[in-house]
Amino acid sequence: MFWKFTLFELKLLSKNRKSWFIALFLLCFFVLYFMYYSQEPPLSLVENKRAETQTSYAVFDYLDQQRHDLPEVAEVYEYHTQIQSLLGMQVWNIGNGNDSEQYIKDGLEINQLRLKVHELNNAGIPDHLITPKEDILKEDALLHYINDNNLPIESDSFATNHYFTNAFTMLTGLLFLAIVLISGNEMLIYEHRHQSVMRGFPLGFMHKISGKAMVHSIQIYIFLLLGFSIGSIYLARKINAGEFAFPILIYQNENYIAVPASQYLVYMFMGLALVTILLLLLSILLNMLFKNAFANILIGLGIFLLPDIAMAAGFKAAFLHPIKFIDISKVLSGELATELGNYSIDYLFAMCILGVIIILLFTVIYALNKFTYQRKPKDAPLEKAF
């Protein structure tokens, strides 16, 4: 009986124009994103290093004015002299020198010197010219991974992964929340408005909502995967496909580690699958409470913005932080941990919390249905919530 109900839901979904609009959007998103942004490719590694060298020259001007009067600035100046020399060698090795091994060696040494400068509180360096410690740790993790896996470095080695991370940054969070909420905004309301023979099926309420959530989540997930696959094929033809071997940084255990692009994508799509299920269950709960499709979307978006509103008002409100865990891209990059000031937030932690929230939503939905079914109204006949 469960599978008959699921097939009926699938048939309803296939005849719903809204579901096809969502499918078309997911199919086209990555292709359109890659087509648009590939017209202006990111700065090459050589260009980034040259810009970094120019910034280093600007730091010299500030340090040179103070190093004779302040001993701590003089020490920073000495470290920075070494950094400047190594940066020049990196520009040569990644360009005309074509020496990946020496480039990595010089980069690791630069990172150690910059960490020593941080230990001296960046004395004499203005705030806008300080290299953040997070950036130093990120580059160090990348260089160690490349060195351990003997990957050759070219000027545009990281271009493909740049597109991947930016595309998911744009998709996850508020945009993906809106997509799933729109998909699920009438899962129960439709049944109330359009009675069908399936309403009388001898199937429990929780089995019915499980079938509905499964059908909607599979539809979203299949078209998300198809859209990414089509976009990746386009990107592979536009850019050298061998660059897919280069690592992507993720935040884990209060540190940054580099992982293969394939592992990053597995983490991302597992996270999006869990987020999809959670948001569909939230849609079902909102359907039960408000019985209004527009309320489902507006309240869902409002819940997502609650942590931002609390922070803007000056409240820490750490209990609201799990709401932001649905932005898997920010969780993986460590941006969410920095933004919320909670450095224990990493991928595994977020996935566990999202799993707990899914169980809680199931429990609340079950309890609300039981309460509605067992309630004995005075002037109305007993009616199921669905």
Short mmCIF file of C-alpha atoms in Angstrom, two decimals, residues 116-285:
data_model
loop_
_atom_site.label_atom_id
_atom_site.label_comp_id
_atom_site.label_asym_id
_atom_site.label_seq_id
_atom_site.Cartn_x
_atom_site.Cartn_y
_atom_site.Cartn_z
CA LYS A 116 55.95 34.43 13.40
CA VAL A 117 54.90 37.95 12.40
CA HIS A 118 51.46 37.20 13.88
CA GLU A 119 53.14 36.13 17.11
CA LEU A 120 54.68 39.63 17.19
CA ASN A 121 51.14 41.06 16.79
CA ASN A 122 52.01 42.37 13.30
CA ALA A 123 53.81 45.31 14.89
CA GLY A 124 54.02 48.27 12.52
CA ILE A 125 51.70 46.78 9.89
CA PRO A 126 48.35 48.58 9.35
CA ASP A 127 45.24 46.43 9.73
CA HIS A 128 44.25 46.56 6.06
CA LEU A 129 47.62 45.07 5.02
CA ILE A 130 47.75 42.23 7.55
CA THR A 131 47.45 38.74 6.06
CA PRO A 132 44.72 37.01 8.13
CA LYS A 133 45.86 33.94 10.04
CA GLU A 134 43.02 31.92 8.48
CA ASP A 135 44.40 32.66 4.99
CA ILE A 136 47.87 31.56 6.07
CA LEU A 137 46.55 28.25 7.44
CA LYS A 138 44.47 27.67 4.30
CA GLU A 139 47.40 28.15 1.95
CA ASP A 140 49.60 25.99 4.17
CA ALA A 141 47.08 23.14 4.03
CA LEU A 142 46.85 23.41 0.23
CA LEU A 143 50.61 23.42 -0.25
CA HIS A 144 51.08 20.42 2.05
CA TYR A 145 48.42 18.45 0.14
CA ILE A 146 49.96 19.31 -3.23
CA ASN A 147 53.41 18.39 -1.95
CA ASP A 148 52.26 15.08 -0.41
CA ASN A 149 50.43 14.07 -3.62
CA ASN A 150 53.14 15.30 -6.05
CA LEU A 151 50.72 17.47 -8.02
CA PRO A 152 52.27 19.83 -10.59
CA ILE A 153 51.33 23.49 -10.24
CA GLU A 154 50.43 25.63 -13.22
CA SER A 155 49.34 29.24 -13.39
CA ASP A 156 45.60 28.34 -13.62
CA SER A 157 45.68 25.14 -11.55
CA PHE A 158 42.91 26.13 -9.13
CA ALA A 159 40.46 27.60 -11.66
CA THR A 160 38.02 24.66 -11.78
CA ASN A 161 37.70 24.33 -8.02
CA HIS A 162 37.16 28.08 -7.86
CA TYR A 163 34.05 27.63 -10.02
CA PHE A 164 32.80 24.69 -7.94
CA THR A 165 33.06 26.41 -4.58
CA ASN A 166 31.58 29.69 -5.82
CA ALA A 167 28.64 27.94 -7.50
CA PHE A 168 27.72 26.04 -4.34
CA THR A 169 28.20 29.18 -2.25
CA MET A 170 25.57 30.88 -4.42
CA LEU A 171 23.17 27.90 -4.42
CA THR A 172 23.21 26.77 -0.79
CA GLY A 173 21.68 28.77 2.00
CA LEU A 174 18.84 31.15 1.22
CA LEU A 175 18.39 30.18 -2.45
CA PHE A 176 18.23 26.44 -1.81
CA LEU A 177 15.94 27.06 1.17
CA ALA A 178 13.52 28.96 -1.09
CA ILE A 179 13.61 26.21 -3.74
CA VAL A 180 12.74 23.42 -1.28
CA LEU A 181 10.10 25.50 0.52
CA ILE A 182 8.40 26.28 -2.79
CA SER A 183 8.54 22.61 -3.73
CA GLY A 184 6.92 21.52 -0.47
CA ASN A 185 4.58 24.41 0.25
CA GLU A 186 1.45 22.44 -0.74
CA MET A 187 2.29 18.88 0.22
CA LEU A 188 -0.61 18.62 2.68
CA ILE A 189 -2.63 21.66 1.63
CA TYR A 190 -3.23 20.18 -1.83
CA GLU A 191 -4.88 17.13 -0.26
CA HIS A 192 -7.21 19.32 1.80
CA ARG A 193 -8.28 21.33 -1.23
CA HIS A 194 -8.51 18.42 -3.69
CA GLN A 195 -9.88 15.34 -2.00
CA SER A 196 -8.76 12.08 -3.62
CA VAL A 197 -9.45 8.40 -3.16
CA MET A 198 -5.98 8.09 -1.64
CA ARG A 199 -7.19 9.95 1.45
CA GLY A 200 -9.19 6.89 2.42
CA PHE A 201 -6.34 4.43 1.97
CA PRO A 202 -5.63 2.30 5.05
CA LEU A 203 -2.22 3.87 5.49
CA GLY A 204 -0.89 5.62 8.58
CA PHE A 205 -0.29 9.36 8.61
CA MET A 206 3.46 9.04 9.17
CA HIS A 207 3.72 6.61 6.24
CA LYS A 208 1.90 9.09 4.03
CA ILE A 209 4.14 12.04 4.88
CA SER A 210 7.20 9.79 4.55
CA GLY A 211 6.09 8.93 1.02
CA LYS A 212 5.47 12.56 0.17
CA ALA A 213 8.82 13.70 1.56
CA MET A 214 10.61 10.86 -0.25
CA VAL A 215 9.07 11.68 -3.64
CA HIS A 216 9.78 15.43 -3.38
CA SER A 217 13.32 14.96 -2.07
CA ILE A 218 14.20 12.45 -4.81
CA GLN A 219 12.85 14.81 -7.47
CA ILE A 220 14.92 17.73 -6.17
CA TYR A 221 18.03 15.61 -5.71
CA ILE A 222 17.93 13.93 -9.14
CA PHE A 223 17.63 17.24 -10.99
CA LEU A 224 20.28 18.80 -8.76
CA LEU A 225 22.71 16.00 -9.68
CA LEU A 226 21.77 16.17 -13.36
CA GLY A 227 22.22 19.94 -13.40
CA PHE A 228 25.64 19.70 -11.76
CA SER A 229 26.70 16.91 -14.13
CA ILE A 230 25.73 18.92 -17.20
CA GLY A 231 27.48 21.99 -15.81
CA SER A 232 30.62 19.97 -15.03
CA ILE A 233 30.72 18.57 -18.58
CA TYR A 234 30.54 22.09 -19.95
CA LEU A 235 33.26 23.24 -17.54
CA ALA A 236 35.50 20.30 -18.41
CA ARG A 237 35.33 21.25 -22.07
CA LYS A 238 35.82 24.94 -21.35
CA ILE A 239 38.79 24.36 -19.01
CA ASN A 240 41.39 21.60 -18.83
CA ALA A 241 39.61 18.65 -17.16
CA GLY A 242 42.85 17.56 -15.47
CA GLU A 243 42.45 20.39 -13.02
CA PHE A 244 39.69 18.45 -11.26
CA ALA A 245 42.51 16.66 -9.39
CA PHE A 246 43.38 19.78 -7.41
CA PRO A 247 42.25 20.04 -3.77
CA ILE A 248 39.57 22.12 -2.10
CA LEU A 249 39.87 23.44 1.43
CA ILE A 250 37.37 22.45 4.11
CA TYR A 251 37.13 23.35 7.79
CA GLN A 252 37.47 20.43 10.21
CA ASN A 253 38.30 20.11 13.91
CA GLU A 254 39.00 23.85 14.22
CA ASN A 255 41.56 23.67 11.42
CA TYR A 256 41.71 23.75 7.62
CA ILE A 257 42.49 20.64 5.59
CA ALA A 258 42.73 20.09 1.84
CA VAL A 259 40.70 17.27 0.28
CA PRO A 260 40.28 16.07 -3.33
CA ALA A 261 37.52 17.80 -5.28
CA SER A 262 35.65 14.47 -5.46
CA GLN A 263 35.56 14.20 -1.66
CA TYR A 264 34.36 17.79 -1.37
CA LEU A 265 31.50 17.02 -3.80
CA VAL A 266 30.51 13.90 -1.83
CA TYR A 267 30.35 15.96 1.37
CA MET A 268 28.38 18.68 -0.40
CA PHE A 269 25.75 16.41 -1.93
CA MET A 270 25.34 14.37 1.27
CA GLY A 271 24.78 17.61 3.13
CA LEU A 272 22.27 18.88 0.55
CA ALA A 273 20.36 15.56 0.76
CA LEU A 274 20.02 15.92 4.54
CA VAL A 275 19.04 19.59 4.25
CA THR A 276 16.40 18.72 1.62
CA ILE A 277 14.76 16.15 3.92
CA LEU A 278 14.84 18.57 6.86
CA LEU A 279 13.25 21.42 4.89
CA LEU A 280 10.53 19.18 3.47
CA LEU A 281 9.63 18.00 6.98
CA LEU A 282 9.56 21.63 8.08
CA SER A 283 7.20 22.35 5.17
CA ILE A 284 4.90 19.54 6.31
CA LEU A 285 4.86 20.90 9.85
#
